[in-house]
Amino acid sequence: MFKTLIIMKILVCISNVPDTTSKITFTDNNTAFNSNGIQYIINPYDEIALAKAVELAEGGNASVTVINVGDQSTEPTIRKALAVGADEAVRINAAPRDAWFVANQIANYVKENPVDLILTGRESIDYNGTQVTAIVAELLNLPSVSIAKKLTINNNEATIEREIEGGKEVVSTSLPVVVGTAEGVAEPKIPNMRGIMSARTKPLNVIEPIDVTVLSKITGYESPTPRGAVTLVDAGNVDELVNLLHSKAKVI
Amino acid sequence: MSILVYVENIEGDFKKSAFEVVSYAKAIADQTGDSLTAISIGQVADENLSKLGNYGASKVLNVQNEQLKNFVNKAYGSILAEAAKSEQAKVVVLSNSFSGKGLAPRIATKLNAALADGAIELPEISGDTFKLKKSAFSSKAFATEELTTAVKVIAVNPNSYEVKETGGSATIESFTPSLNQDDFSVIVKEIVRATDKISLPEAEIVVSAGRGLKGPENWGIIEELAEVLGAATACSKPVSDADWRPHSEHVGQTGIVVSPNLYIAIGISGAIQHLAGVSSSKTIVVINKDPEAPFFKVADYGIVGDAFEVVPKLTEALKKFKNS
């Protein structure tokens, strides 16, 4: 007996961001990010998307492609994604200039290489943008769900739980769909030795970018002003804290 | 020309973030000399819609349709882009809420507009150029973003702009958009909202606890303190990773970034990733038995002491204060 195997194609969009423990500083008169000594990682929310994709592909019913818009320096991050379990990778050879630029590169790739499911992280931890998910969907005329907490796929149907203020909402839609994943969708996976070895030989295709007009630009940075020294209150004198919060900080 | 502001309702009511965005948009309209139009989608009583006039809207577009009862970002995006065109809006303002994050990019794409998401201040306007300050690197820094497109979309972070009453009034007009059935492929199955809970991103006071609490069974003292303050509860990453508390309470660089008036951190050491999520809080109080906890370095007020002793005492003192 032969069973027709339908392979679901999953595209995971990853960005290359400073490690979460990084001290953030700037150069060139506060107009450029100081990447000196910074370790780069897969954006933590994209790691969740990747883990979910790899989980869905277990059993061989799906293939996972990761896509990154970045220059050659992002390849170690891409190889890590392959080590976690993606089958192949695509790098659009351009520095990511803004969300609009990145989303257009991804959408253009998908137009030429259709997929059933596009996963992004809910946001990137560098510029804290949440735009790519919905711009990609809009450019491809697809449904999307940003800030997903749970995702299940059954045949051609996705059921997604998304966060709303003070609660949650459960929605369903048929594939293809673009989903921005948050904590809860999957546990990030740590690559094992076999994964790391096999990642070296998995395909990493480099594609040249399309021309896209950038819509916004960052003209400068500021570091937050440090707070004054802490006022310590004796553990036996909580009334004093209540008094300070009321009369000095004026927050209660 | 006009400024258009989208006001989100929750079951027919406008929450604080709705009035924040109207106040924010009004301040822009005053600078550019344009009129302010608000737009509401879904079942909202006229009495609630007219409240928007008191924050500066001169006109309220009311979109009511059975199909639009639930939020679907694709459909709402089409409607708001259509309204922006018919109102000749040069700026569209909305809340950077959970729904707003899925909606703003769609509106911007349809209008060929630059989008500033996560704005925390009013733009600096010179001619057609807007400069906006936004939080970046998870509140470890601020970035100034420049927008020069003819139409601009701004998604404002909750709790970052003060509500201002103008005493004005608004006319209510019904707006009938052309609906595209293709936009409704996402179907809302269920909405679960804990009505007694305060939403974390919008909360003015947040009581947060970490591993120092030793186990989920000890959260009673945190909830009691939160209750007396009318605060939302939150936690650190190790706590949500251990499933002591839900992920939706995780505050930090990879969780929710909050900017309340008062953030009380109990039994949280203050890892850099946690601090990134809370550093824009106006006042920070730290309770920790370890005087060397890094959190004390970024706190305004601190108590070195055992949470299990200090927190119940603080709750009692606050009760006394509230009743006095």
Coordinates of C-alpha atoms in Angstrom, one line a residue:
Chain A
M1 CA 0.0 0.0 0.0
F2 CA 1.3 3.4 -0.9
K3 CA 0.4 6.5 1.1
T4 CA 0.8 9.9 -0.5
L5 CA 3.1 11.8 1.7
I6 CA 2.4 15.5 1.8
I7 CA 5.5 17.4 2.9
M8 CA 4.7 20.7 4.6
K9 CA 7.2 23.4 3.8
I10 CA 8.1 25.6 6.7
L11 CA 10.1 28.8 6.5
V12 CA 11.7 30.2 9.7
C13 CA 12.9 33.8 9.6
I14 CA 15.8 34.4 11.9
S15 CA 17.7 37.5 12.8
N16 CA 21.2 37.8 14.2
V17 CA 21.1 39.9 17.4
P18 CA 23.5 40.7 20.3
D19 CA 23.5 38.2 23.1
T20 CA 21.1 39.0 25.9
T21 CA 23.9 39.6 28.4
S22 CA 25.5 42.3 26.1
K23 CA 26.3 45.7 27.4
I24 CA 24.8 48.1 24.8
T25 CA 27.0 51.0 23.8
F26 CA 27.3 53.3 20.8
T27 CA 30.1 54.8 18.7
D28 CA 30.4 57.6 16.1
N29 CA 28.9 60.3 18.4
N30 CA 26.0 57.9 19.3
T31 CA 24.9 57.3 15.8
A32 CA 26.1 53.6 15.4
F33 CA 25.8 50.5 17.6
N34 CA 29.1 49.4 19.0
S35 CA 29.5 45.8 17.9
N36 CA 33.0 45.6 19.4
G37 CA 33.2 42.5 21.6
I38 CA 29.6 41.6 21.1
Q39 CA 28.6 37.9 20.8
Y40 CA 25.8 37.4 18.3
I41 CA 23.0 34.8 18.7
I42 CA 19.8 33.7 17.0
N43 CA 17.1 36.1 18.2
P44 CA 15.6 34.2 21.2
Y45 CA 12.0 34.5 19.9
D46 CA 13.2 33.1 16.5
E47 CA 14.8 30.2 18.4
I48 CA 11.3 29.4 19.6
A49 CA 10.0 29.5 16.0
L50 CA 12.8 27.3 14.9
A51 CA 12.2 24.8 17.7
K52 CA 8.6 24.6 16.7
A53 CA 9.4 24.1 13.1
V54 CA 11.8 21.3 13.9
E55 CA 9.2 19.7 16.2
L56 CA 6.6 19.8 13.4
A57 CA 9.1 18.2 11.0
E58 CA 9.8 15.2 13.3
G59 CA 8.5 12.1 11.6
G60 CA 9.5 13.5 8.2
N61 CA 6.2 15.3 7.3
A62 CA 7.7 18.7 6.9
S63 CA 10.9 20.4 5.7
V64 CA 12.4 23.4 7.4
T65 CA 14.2 26.2 5.7
V66 CA 15.7 29.1 7.7
I67 CA 16.1 32.5 6.1
N68 CA 18.2 35.4 7.3
V69 CA 18.7 38.8 5.8
G70 CA 22.3 39.6 6.6
D71 CA 25.9 39.9 5.4
Q72 CA 28.4 37.1 5.6
S73 CA 29.0 37.7 9.3
T74 CA 25.7 36.1 10.2
E75 CA 26.7 32.7 8.9
P76 CA 27.7 31.3 12.3
T77 CA 24.2 32.1 13.5
I78 CA 22.7 30.4 10.4
R79 CA 24.8 27.3 10.9
K80 CA 23.6 27.1 14.5
A81 CA 20.0 27.1 13.2
L82 CA 21.0 24.2 10.9
A83 CA 22.6 22.4 13.8
V84 CA 19.3 22.8 15.7
G85 CA 17.6 20.9 12.9
A86 CA 16.7 23.0 9.9
D87 CA 17.2 21.2 6.6
E88 CA 18.6 24.1 4.6
A89 CA 19.3 27.8 4.9
V90 CA 19.0 30.9 2.7
R91 CA 20.9 34.1 3.3
I92 CA 19.8 37.2 1.5
N93 CA 23.1 39.0 1.1
A94 CA 22.4 42.4 2.6
A95 CA 22.7 44.2 5.9
P96 CA 19.1 44.5 7.4
R97 CA 18.3 48.1 7.0
D98 CA 14.8 48.3 8.4
A99 CA 11.8 46.0 9.0
W100 CA 10.3 47.0 5.6
F101 CA 13.5 46.1 3.8
V102 CA 13.8 42.7 5.6
A103 CA 10.2 41.8 5.1
N104 CA 10.3 42.6 1.4
Q105 CA 13.3 40.4 0.9
I106 CA 11.6 37.5 2.7
A107 CA 8.3 38.0 0.8
N108 CA 10.1 38.1 -2.5
Y109 CA 11.8 34.8 -1.7
V110 CA 8.5 33.2 -0.8
K111 CA 6.9 34.4 -4.0
E112 CA 9.5 32.4 -5.9
N113 CA 9.6 29.5 -3.4
P114 CA 6.1 29.0 -1.9
V115 CA 5.8 27.6 1.6
D116 CA 2.9 26.4 3.8
L117 CA 4.0 28.0 7.0
I118 CA 6.1 31.0 7.8
L119 CA 7.3 31.4 11.3
T120 CA 9.1 34.5 12.8
G121 CA 9.8 35.4 16.4
R122 CA 7.3 37.8 18.0
E123 CA 9.9 40.5 17.9
S124 CA 13.6 41.1 17.7
I125 CA 15.5 41.9 20.9
D126 CA 17.7 44.5 19.2
Y127 CA 15.3 47.1 17.7
N128 CA 12.3 45.5 19.4
G129 CA 10.4 45.6 16.2
T130 CA 7.4 43.4 15.7
Q131 CA 6.8 44.5 12.2
V132 CA 8.2 41.7 10.0
T133 CA 5.5 39.1 10.8
A134 CA 2.6 41.2 9.5
I135 CA 4.5 43.0 6.7
V136 CA 5.5 39.7 5.2
A137 CA 1.9 38.5 5.5
E138 CA 0.5 41.7 4.0
L139 CA 2.9 41.6 1.0
L140 CA 2.0 38.0 0.3
N141 CA -1.8 38.6 1.0
L142 CA -1.7 36.0 3.7
P143 CA -3.3 35.8 7.2
S144 CA -1.1 36.3 10.2
V145 CA -1.0 36.1 13.9
S146 CA 1.4 38.1 15.9
I147 CA 2.4 37.2 19.5
A148 CA 1.3 33.5 19.4
K149 CA 1.6 31.5 22.6
K150 CA 0.6 28.1 21.2
L151 CA 0.5 26.6 17.7
T152 CA -0.9 23.3 16.5
I153 CA -1.2 22.2 12.9
N154 CA -3.7 19.6 11.9
N155 CA -3.8 18.7 8.2
N156 CA -4.2 22.0 6.5
E157 CA -5.4 23.9 9.6
A158 CA -3.5 26.0 12.1
T159 CA -4.9 26.6 15.6
I160 CA -3.2 29.4 17.3
E161 CA -3.5 30.9 20.8
R162 CA -2.5 34.5 20.9
E163 CA -1.9 36.9 23.7
I164 CA -4.4 39.7 24.3
E165 CA -4.5 42.2 27.2
G166 CA -5.5 40.3 30.3
G167 CA -6.1 37.0 28.6
K168 CA -5.9 34.9 25.5
E169 CA -7.7 34.4 22.2
V170 CA -7.8 31.1 20.2
V171 CA -8.0 31.5 16.5
S172 CA -7.9 29.1 13.5
T173 CA -7.0 29.5 9.9
S174 CA -6.0 27.4 7.0
L175 CA -2.5 27.3 5.7
P176 CA -0.5 29.2 4.5
V177 CA -0.2 31.5 7.4
V178 CA 2.5 33.7 9.0
V179 CA 2.9 33.3 12.8
G180 CA 5.0 35.4 15.2
T181 CA 6.0 33.0 18.0
A182 CA 6.4 33.9 21.7
E183 CA 7.2 31.9 24.8
G184 CA 5.0 28.8 25.1
V185 CA 5.0 27.8 21.5
A186 CA 8.0 25.5 22.0
E187 CA 11.1 25.2 24.1
P188 CA 14.3 26.4 22.4
K189 CA 16.5 23.4 21.4
I190 CA 20.2 23.1 22.1
P191 CA 22.0 21.5 19.2
N192 CA 23.7 18.1 19.8
M193 CA 27.0 17.0 18.4
R194 CA 25.4 15.1 15.6
G195 CA 23.5 18.2 14.6
I196 CA 26.6 20.4 14.8
M197 CA 28.5 18.0 12.5
S198 CA 25.7 17.7 10.0
A199 CA 25.1 21.4 9.9
R200 CA 28.5 21.9 8.2
T201 CA 27.3 20.1 5.1
K202 CA 23.7 21.3 4.9
P203 CA 23.0 23.7 2.0
L204 CA 23.3 27.4 2.8
N205 CA 22.2 29.3 -0.4
V206 CA 23.2 32.9 -0.7
I207 CA 20.8 35.0 -2.7
E208 CA 21.3 38.6 -3.8
P209 CA 18.8 41.2 -2.4
I210 CA 16.1 42.9 -4.5
D211 CA 16.0 46.7 -4.5
V212 CA 13.8 48.1 -1.8
T213 CA 13.4 51.7 -0.7
V214 CA 14.1 52.0 3.0
L215 CA 11.2 53.8 4.7
S216 CA 12.8 54.8 8.0
K217 CA 16.2 55.3 9.4
I218 CA 17.8 55.5 12.9
T219 CA 19.6 58.8 13.3
G220 CA 20.9 58.5 16.8
Y221 CA 21.0 56.5 20.1
E222 CA 20.9 57.4 23.8
S223 CA 21.7 55.3 26.8
P224 CA 19.2 55.6 29.7
T225 CA 20.1 58.0 32.4
P226 CA 21.3 56.1 35.5
R227 CA 19.1 56.3 38.6
G228 CA 20.4 57.9 41.8
A229 CA 21.7 55.8 44.7
V230 CA 19.2 53.5 46.3
T231 CA 17.5 54.6 49.5
L232 CA 17.6 51.7 51.9
V233 CA 14.8 51.2 54.4
D234 CA 15.2 49.0 57.5
A235 CA 13.3 45.7 57.2
G236 CA 11.6 46.4 60.5
N237 CA 10.3 49.8 59.4
V238 CA 8.0 49.1 56.4
D239 CA 5.9 52.1 57.3
E240 CA 8.8 54.3 56.3
L241 CA 8.7 52.7 52.8
V242 CA 5.0 53.4 52.5
N243 CA 5.6 56.9 53.6
L244 CA 8.4 57.4 51.0
L245 CA 6.3 55.9 48.2
H246 CA 3.4 58.2 49.0
S247 CA 5.1 61.5 49.9
K248 CA 8.4 61.4 48.0
A249 CA 7.9 59.1 44.9
K250 CA 4.2 60.0 44.8
V251 CA 3.3 56.6 43.3
I252 CA 0.8 55.4 45.8
Chain B
M1 CA -5.6 66.7 5.8
S2 CA -6.2 65.1 9.2
I3 CA -4.7 62.8 11.8
L4 CA -6.4 59.5 12.3
V5 CA -6.3 57.6 15.6
Y6 CA -7.6 54.0 16.0
V7 CA -9.1 53.3 19.4
E8 CA -9.3 49.7 20.5
N9 CA -12.3 48.7 22.6
I10 CA -12.5 45.7 25.0
E11 CA -16.0 44.4 25.0
G12 CA -17.4 47.8 24.1
D13 CA -15.4 49.8 26.6
F14 CA -12.4 52.0 26.0
K15 CA -9.5 51.4 28.4
K16 CA -6.8 53.8 29.4
S17 CA -4.5 53.0 26.4
A18 CA -7.4 54.2 24.1
F19 CA -7.4 57.6 25.8
E20 CA -3.6 57.7 25.8
V21 CA -3.5 57.3 22.0
V22 CA -6.2 59.9 21.4
S23 CA -4.3 62.4 23.7
Y24 CA -1.1 61.6 21.8
A25 CA -2.7 62.1 18.4
K26 CA -4.3 65.3 19.6
A27 CA -0.9 66.7 20.5
I28 CA 0.4 65.9 17.0
A29 CA -2.7 67.4 15.4
D30 CA -2.2 70.6 17.4
Q31 CA 1.3 70.9 16.1
T32 CA 0.5 70.2 12.5
G33 CA -2.7 72.2 12.6
D34 CA -4.8 69.3 11.4
S35 CA -8.1 68.0 12.7
L36 CA -8.2 64.7 14.7
T37 CA -10.5 61.9 13.6
A38 CA -10.9 58.8 15.8
I39 CA -12.1 55.5 14.4
S40 CA -13.6 52.7 16.4
I41 CA -14.4 49.2 15.1
G42 CA -16.9 46.9 16.7
Q43 CA -19.9 47.2 19.0
V44 CA -19.4 50.4 21.1
A45 CA -22.3 52.5 22.5
D46 CA -22.6 56.1 21.2
E47 CA -22.2 57.2 24.8
N48 CA -18.7 55.6 24.9
L49 CA -17.8 56.9 21.5
S50 CA -18.6 60.5 22.4
K51 CA -16.2 60.3 25.4
L52 CA -13.4 60.5 22.8
G53 CA -14.3 64.1 22.2
N54 CA -13.1 64.9 25.7
Y55 CA -9.5 63.9 24.7
G56 CA -9.4 65.9 21.5
A57 CA -11.2 64.0 18.7
S58 CA -13.4 66.3 16.7
K59 CA -15.0 63.4 14.7
V60 CA -15.5 59.7 15.5
L61 CA -15.9 57.2 12.8
N62 CA -18.0 54.3 14.0
V63 CA -17.6 51.0 12.1
Q64 CA -20.2 48.5 13.2
N65 CA -20.8 45.3 11.4
E66 CA -21.5 41.8 12.8
Q67 CA -18.5 40.4 10.9
L68 CA -16.2 42.9 12.6
K69 CA -17.2 41.8 16.1
N70 CA -13.9 40.1 16.7
F71 CA -10.4 41.5 15.8
V72 CA -8.9 40.1 12.7
N73 CA -5.7 42.0 11.8
K74 CA -6.1 41.7 8.0
A75 CA -9.7 42.9 7.9
Y76 CA -9.1 45.7 10.4
G77 CA -6.0 46.7 8.5
S78 CA -8.0 47.1 5.3
I79 CA -10.6 49.2 7.0
L80 CA -8.1 51.5 8.7
A81 CA -6.2 52.0 5.5
E82 CA -9.5 52.8 3.7
A83 CA -10.5 55.3 6.4
A84 CA -7.0 56.9 6.3
K85 CA -7.4 57.5 2.6
S86 CA -10.9 58.9 2.8
E87 CA -9.9 61.2 5.7
Q88 CA -6.7 62.2 3.9
A89 CA -4.8 61.3 7.0
K90 CA -1.1 62.0 7.0
V91 CA -0.6 60.3 10.3
V92 CA -2.3 57.2 11.7
V93 CA -1.8 56.6 15.5
L94 CA -2.7 53.5 17.4
S95 CA -1.7 51.6 20.5
N96 CA 1.3 49.2 20.3
S97 CA -0.9 46.7 22.1
F98 CA -0.9 42.9 21.4
S99 CA -3.4 43.5 18.6
G100 CA -1.8 46.7 17.5
K101 CA 1.5 44.9 16.8
G102 CA -0.3 42.7 14.2
L103 CA -2.3 45.6 12.8
A104 CA 0.1 48.6 12.5
P105 CA 2.4 46.9 9.9
R106 CA -0.6 46.0 7.7
I107 CA -1.9 49.6 7.7
A108 CA 1.6 51.0 7.0
T109 CA 2.1 48.5 4.1
K110 CA -1.2 49.4 2.5
L111 CA -0.4 53.2 2.8
N112 CA 3.3 53.0 1.8
A113 CA 3.9 54.5 5.1
A114 CA 6.9 54.3 7.4
L115 CA 5.9 52.8 10.8
A116 CA 7.4 53.7 14.1
D117 CA 6.4 51.0 16.6
G118 CA 7.0 51.3 20.3
A119 CA 7.0 55.1 20.3
I120 CA 7.4 56.5 23.9
E121 CA 7.3 60.2 23.2
L122 CA 5.8 62.7 20.9
P123 CA 7.6 63.2 17.6
E124 CA 9.8 66.1 16.9
I125 CA 8.2 67.6 13.8
S126 CA 9.9 69.7 11.2
G127 CA 8.0 69.9 7.9
D128 CA 7.3 66.4 6.6
T129 CA 10.0 64.9 8.8
F130 CA 9.1 63.2 12.1
K131 CA 11.8 62.2 14.6
L132 CA 10.6 59.7 17.2
K133 CA 12.3 58.3 20.2
K134 CA 11.7 54.6 20.9
S135 CA 13.0 52.1 23.2
A136 CA 15.6 49.8 21.7
F137 CA 17.7 46.8 22.8
S138 CA 14.9 45.9 25.2
S139 CA 15.1 49.2 27.1
K140 CA 18.9 49.1 27.4
A141 CA 18.9 52.1 25.1
F142 CA 16.8 54.6 23.1
A143 CA 16.9 55.0 19.4
T144 CA 15.7 58.1 17.4
E145 CA 14.0 57.0 14.3
E146 CA 13.4 59.4 11.4
L147 CA 10.3 59.1 9.2
T148 CA 10.0 61.0 5.9
T149 CA 7.2 59.2 4.0
A150 CA 4.1 61.3 3.1
V151 CA 1.9 59.2 5.4
K152 CA 3.3 57.9 8.7
V153 CA 2.0 55.3 11.2
I154 CA 2.9 55.5 14.9
A155 CA 2.2 52.7 17.4
V156 CA 2.5 54.1 20.9
N157 CA 3.6 52.0 23.8
P158 CA 1.0 51.7 26.6
N159 CA 1.7 53.7 29.7
S160 CA 4.1 56.1 28.0
Y161 CA 1.9 59.1 27.3
E162 CA -0.3 60.8 29.8
V163 CA -4.0 61.1 29.2
K164 CA -5.1 64.7 28.8
E165 CA -8.7 65.8 28.9
T166 CA -9.5 68.7 26.6
G167 CA -13.2 69.2 27.4
G168 CA -14.1 69.0 23.7
S169 CA -16.8 67.1 22.0
A170 CA -17.0 65.0 18.9
T171 CA -19.5 64.3 16.2
I172 CA -20.2 60.6 15.6
E173 CA -20.4 59.4 12.0
S174 CA -21.0 55.9 10.8
F175 CA -18.3 54.6 8.4
T176 CA -19.2 51.7 6.1
P177 CA -16.0 50.1 4.7
S178 CA -15.9 47.9 1.7
L179 CA -15.3 44.4 3.2
N180 CA -13.1 41.9 1.4
Q181 CA -14.1 38.3 2.3
D182 CA -10.6 37.2 1.7
D183 CA -9.6 39.2 4.8
F184 CA -11.6 37.0 7.1
S185 CA -9.7 33.7 6.9
V186 CA -8.7 33.9 10.5
I187 CA -11.6 32.8 12.7
V188 CA -11.8 33.6 16.3
K189 CA -12.8 30.5 18.3
E190 CA -12.5 31.6 21.9
I191 CA -11.7 34.6 24.0
V192 CA -10.7 34.0 27.6
R193 CA -10.3 37.2 29.6
A194 CA -9.7 37.2 33.3
T195 CA -11.8 40.3 34.1
D196 CA -10.6 40.5 37.7
K197 CA -6.9 40.7 36.6
I198 CA -5.1 43.8 35.7
S199 CA -3.3 43.6 32.3
L200 CA 0.5 43.6 32.9
P201 CA 1.6 45.9 30.0
E202 CA -0.9 48.6 31.1
A203 CA -0.6 48.2 34.8
E204 CA 0.5 51.3 36.8
I205 CA 1.8 49.2 39.6
V206 CA 3.5 45.8 39.2
V207 CA 4.4 43.4 42.0
S208 CA 7.0 40.9 40.7
A209 CA 8.7 38.0 42.4
G210 CA 11.5 35.6 41.6
R211 CA 13.2 32.4 42.8
G212 CA 13.6 33.9 46.2
L213 CA 10.0 32.8 46.8
K214 CA 11.1 29.2 46.7
G215 CA 8.0 27.7 45.1
P216 CA 4.7 28.4 43.5
E217 CA 2.8 27.6 46.7
N218 CA 4.3 30.8 48.3
W219 CA 2.7 33.2 45.8
G220 CA -0.1 34.1 48.2
I221 CA 1.9 36.9 49.8
I222 CA 2.6 38.3 46.4
E223 CA -1.0 38.2 45.3
E224 CA -2.1 39.8 48.6
L225 CA 0.4 42.7 48.2
A226 CA -0.7 43.2 44.6
E227 CA -4.4 43.2 45.6
V228 CA -4.0 45.9 48.2
L229 CA -2.0 48.0 45.6
G230 CA -4.4 47.3 42.7
A231 CA -1.3 46.0 41.0
A232 CA -0.6 43.3 38.3
T233 CA 1.5 40.4 39.3
A234 CA 4.7 39.5 37.4
C235 CA 7.7 37.2 37.7
S236 CA 11.3 36.6 36.5
K237 CA 12.3 34.2 33.8
P238 CA 13.4 31.3 36.0
V239 CA 10.0 31.3 37.7
S240 CA 8.1 31.1 34.4
D241 CA 10.6 28.5 33.0
A242 CA 9.9 26.4 36.1
D243 CA 6.2 26.7 35.5
W244 CA 5.6 28.3 38.9
R245 CA 3.8 31.1 37.1
P246 CA 2.5 31.5 33.5
H247 CA 4.7 32.8 30.7
S248 CA 2.4 35.8 30.3
E249 CA 3.8 37.1 33.7
H250 CA 7.4 36.9 32.6
V251 CA 8.9 40.3 32.6
G252 CA 12.3 40.9 31.0
Q253 CA 14.2 41.1 27.8
T254 CA 12.7 38.0 26.3
G255 CA 9.3 38.5 28.1
I256 CA 7.1 41.5 28.6
V257 CA 8.7 44.9 28.9
V258 CA 6.8 47.1 31.4
S259 CA 7.0 50.8 32.3
P260 CA 4.7 51.1 35.4
N261 CA 4.8 54.0 37.9
L262 CA 5.9 51.5 40.5
Y263 CA 7.7 48.2 40.1
I264 CA 8.2 46.1 43.3
A265 CA 10.8 43.3 42.8
I266 CA 10.7 40.6 45.5
G267 CA 13.4 37.9 45.7
I268 CA 14.7 38.7 42.2
S269 CA 18.5 39.1 42.0
G270 CA 18.4 41.4 39.0
A271 CA 20.0 39.7 36.0
I272 CA 20.7 42.1 33.1
Q273 CA 18.0 40.5 31.0
H274 CA 15.4 41.1 33.8
L275 CA 16.5 44.7 34.3
A276 CA 16.1 45.3 30.6
G277 CA 12.4 44.7 30.9
V278 CA 11.8 47.0 33.8
S279 CA 14.3 49.8 33.6
S280 CA 11.8 52.3 32.3
S281 CA 9.7 51.9 35.4
K282 CA 9.3 55.3 37.2
T283 CA 10.0 54.0 40.7
I284 CA 11.7 50.7 41.5
V285 CA 11.5 49.0 45.0
V286 CA 13.6 46.0 45.6
I287 CA 13.1 43.5 48.5
N288 CA 15.9 40.9 48.7
K289 CA 17.7 39.2 51.6
D290 CA 21.0 39.4 49.7
P291 CA 22.5 43.0 50.1
E292 CA 24.7 42.2 47.1
A293 CA 21.8 41.6 44.7
P294 CA 22.6 43.6 41.6
F295 CA 19.0 44.8 41.5
F296 CA 19.7 47.2 44.4
K297 CA 22.0 49.2 42.1
V298 CA 19.1 50.2 39.8
A299 CA 16.5 50.6 42.5
D300 CA 15.1 53.8 44.0
Y301 CA 14.2 52.1 47.4
G302 CA 15.3 48.9 48.9
I303 CA 14.8 46.7 51.9
V304 CA 17.4 44.1 52.7
G305 CA 15.4 41.3 54.4
D306 CA 13.5 38.1 54.1
A307 CA 10.6 38.3 51.7
F308 CA 8.5 36.0 53.9
E309 CA 8.7 38.5 56.8
V310 CA 8.9 41.8 54.9
V311 CA 6.1 41.3 52.3
P312 CA 3.2 40.5 54.8
K313 CA 4.3 43.5 56.9
L314 CA 4.3 45.7 53.9
T315 CA 0.9 44.5 52.9
E316 CA -0.4 45.3 56.4
A317 CA 1.2 48.7 56.4
L318 CA -0.4 49.5 53.0
K319 CA -3.8 48.4 54.2
K320 CA -3.4 50.7 57.1
F321 CA -2.3 53.5 54.8
K322 CA -5.2 53.0 52.4
N323 CA -7.7 53.0 55.2
S324 CA -6.3 56.1 56.9

